[in-house]
Tab-separated table of C-alpha atoms in Angstrom:
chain	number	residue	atom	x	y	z
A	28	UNK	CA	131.900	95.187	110.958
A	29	UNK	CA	128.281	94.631	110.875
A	30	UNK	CA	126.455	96.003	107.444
A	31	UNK	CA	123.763	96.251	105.181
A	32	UNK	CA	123.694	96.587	101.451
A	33	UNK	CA	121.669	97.224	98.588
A	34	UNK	CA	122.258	96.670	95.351
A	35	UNK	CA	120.126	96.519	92.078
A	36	UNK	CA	118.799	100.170	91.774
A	37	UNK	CA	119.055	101.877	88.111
A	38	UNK	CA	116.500	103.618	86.149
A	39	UNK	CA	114.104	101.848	84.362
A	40	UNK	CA	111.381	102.672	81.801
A	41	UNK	CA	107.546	103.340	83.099
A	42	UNK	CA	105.701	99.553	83.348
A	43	UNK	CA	109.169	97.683	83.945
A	44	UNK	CA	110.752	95.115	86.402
A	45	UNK	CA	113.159	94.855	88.372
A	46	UNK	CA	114.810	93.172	91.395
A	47	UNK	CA	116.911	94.586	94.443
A	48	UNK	CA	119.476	92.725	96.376
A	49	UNK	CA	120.478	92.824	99.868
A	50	UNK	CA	123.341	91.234	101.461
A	51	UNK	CA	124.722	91.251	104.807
A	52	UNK	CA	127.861	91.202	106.641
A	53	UNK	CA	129.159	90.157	109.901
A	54	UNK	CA	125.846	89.169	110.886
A	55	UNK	CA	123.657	85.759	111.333
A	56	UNK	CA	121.512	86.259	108.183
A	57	UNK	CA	119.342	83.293	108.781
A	58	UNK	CA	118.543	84.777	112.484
A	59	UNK	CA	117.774	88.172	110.965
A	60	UNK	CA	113.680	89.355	110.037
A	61	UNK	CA	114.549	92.039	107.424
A	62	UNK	CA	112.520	94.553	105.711
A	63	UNK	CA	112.553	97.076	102.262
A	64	UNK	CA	111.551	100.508	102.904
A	65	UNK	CA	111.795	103.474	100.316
A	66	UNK	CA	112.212	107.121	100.874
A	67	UNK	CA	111.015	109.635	98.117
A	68	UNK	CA	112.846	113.670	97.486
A	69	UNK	CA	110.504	115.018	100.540
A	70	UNK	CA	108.687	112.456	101.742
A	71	UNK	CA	108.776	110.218	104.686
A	72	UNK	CA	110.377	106.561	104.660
A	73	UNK	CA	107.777	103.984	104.036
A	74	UNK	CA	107.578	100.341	104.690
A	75	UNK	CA	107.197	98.137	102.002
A	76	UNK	CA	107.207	94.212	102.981
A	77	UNK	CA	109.025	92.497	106.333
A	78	UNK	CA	110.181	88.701	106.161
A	79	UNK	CA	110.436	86.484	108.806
A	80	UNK	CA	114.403	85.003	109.676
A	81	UNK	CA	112.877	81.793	107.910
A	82	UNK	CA	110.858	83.394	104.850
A	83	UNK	CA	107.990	81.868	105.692
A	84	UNK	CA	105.856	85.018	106.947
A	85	UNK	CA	105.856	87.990	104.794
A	86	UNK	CA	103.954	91.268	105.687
A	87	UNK	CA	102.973	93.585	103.485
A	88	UNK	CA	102.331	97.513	104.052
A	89	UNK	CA	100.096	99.994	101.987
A	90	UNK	CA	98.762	99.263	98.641
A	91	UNK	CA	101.499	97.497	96.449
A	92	UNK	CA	100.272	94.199	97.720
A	93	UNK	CA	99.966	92.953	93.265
A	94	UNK	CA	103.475	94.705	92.168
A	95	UNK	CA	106.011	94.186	94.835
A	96	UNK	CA	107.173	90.985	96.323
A	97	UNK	CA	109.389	89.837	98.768
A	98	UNK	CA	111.808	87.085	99.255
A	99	UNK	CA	114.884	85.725	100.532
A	100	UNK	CA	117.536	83.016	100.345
A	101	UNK	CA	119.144	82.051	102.716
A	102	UNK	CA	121.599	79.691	101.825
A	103	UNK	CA	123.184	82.923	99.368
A	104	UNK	CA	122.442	85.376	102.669
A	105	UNK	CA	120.282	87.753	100.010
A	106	UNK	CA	117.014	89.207	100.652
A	107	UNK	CA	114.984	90.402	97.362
A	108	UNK	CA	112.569	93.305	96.511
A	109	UNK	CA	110.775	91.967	93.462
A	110	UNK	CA	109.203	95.194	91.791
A	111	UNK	CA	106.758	94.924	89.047
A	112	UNK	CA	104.767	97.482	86.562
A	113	UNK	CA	106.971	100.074	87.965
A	114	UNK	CA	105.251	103.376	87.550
A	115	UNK	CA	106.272	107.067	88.011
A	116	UNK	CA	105.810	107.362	91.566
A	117	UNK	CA	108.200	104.410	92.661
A	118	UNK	CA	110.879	106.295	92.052
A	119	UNK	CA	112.993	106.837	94.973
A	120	UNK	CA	115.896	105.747	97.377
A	121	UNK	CA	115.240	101.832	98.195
A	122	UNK	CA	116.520	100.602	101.978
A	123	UNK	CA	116.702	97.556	103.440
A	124	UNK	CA	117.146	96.755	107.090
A	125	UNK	CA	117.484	93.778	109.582
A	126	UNK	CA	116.492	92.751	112.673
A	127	UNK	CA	117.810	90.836	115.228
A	128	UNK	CA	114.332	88.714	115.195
A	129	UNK	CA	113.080	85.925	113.804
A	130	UNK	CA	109.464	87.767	113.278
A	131	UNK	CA	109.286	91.695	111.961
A	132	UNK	CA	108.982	93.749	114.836
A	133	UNK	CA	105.306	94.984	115.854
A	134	UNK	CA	105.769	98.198	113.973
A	135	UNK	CA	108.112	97.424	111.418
A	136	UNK	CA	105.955	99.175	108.887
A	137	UNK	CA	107.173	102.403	110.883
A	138	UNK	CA	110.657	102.039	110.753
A	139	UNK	CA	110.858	100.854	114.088
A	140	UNK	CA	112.560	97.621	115.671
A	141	UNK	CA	115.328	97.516	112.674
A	142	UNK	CA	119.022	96.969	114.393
A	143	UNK	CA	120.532	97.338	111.113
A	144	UNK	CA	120.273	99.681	108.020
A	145	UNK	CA	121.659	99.854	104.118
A	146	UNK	CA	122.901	103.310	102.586
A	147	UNK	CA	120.137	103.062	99.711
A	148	UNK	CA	119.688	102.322	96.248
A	149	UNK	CA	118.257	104.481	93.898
A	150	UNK	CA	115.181	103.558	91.319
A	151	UNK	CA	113.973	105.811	88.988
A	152	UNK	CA	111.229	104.860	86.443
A	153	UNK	CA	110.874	107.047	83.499
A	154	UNK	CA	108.074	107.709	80.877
């Protein structure tokens, strides 16, 4: 069966770090573009950063350009959300998805061109 999965979300204290995980199964990870999206309690999902199958290209959406980073290995079939200064209004559900692609799709930033998507993980940052 072909998934997705998260891992790494747990509540962490206003200007902390932390790192997600995603793993994949029954698929060709090192064929797959992925991406990390988040969806906030009434709010639309939004794109955060797309890899390329290789992890040479990254693409960034919106304004967290300095706090959130991107990355993947795979030889460990992992992609990473590296998540920085973590403020207030990160919290929410964390999604990763993949692509049968070796680029992100055209409008990856909308959701769109993913084959493949993770239940979630949940961040919450407290002050």
């Amino acid at each position: 069966q072909n998934q997705v999965m998260e891992s790494g979300g747990e509540s962490v204290q206003l200007g902390g770090s932390l790192t997600l995980s995603c793993t994949t199964s029954g698929l060709h990870f090192d064929g797959l573009s992925m991406g990390w999206f988040r969806q906030a309690p009434g709010k639309e999902r939004e794109g955060l950063l797309c890899i390329s199958s290789n992890g040479y290209r990254t693409e960034h959406a919106g304004s967290r350009r300095d706090r959130f980073a991107i990355s993947r290995d795979n030889a460990k079939n992992t992609l990473y959300l590296h998540m920085n200064n973590l403020q207030p209004e990160d919290t929410a559900m964390y999604y990763c998805a993949a692509a049968q692609t070796n680029y992100c799709p055209d409008l990856w930033s909308l959701a769109r061109g993913f084959d493949y998507w993770g239940q979630g993980t949940q961040v919450t940052v407290s002050s």
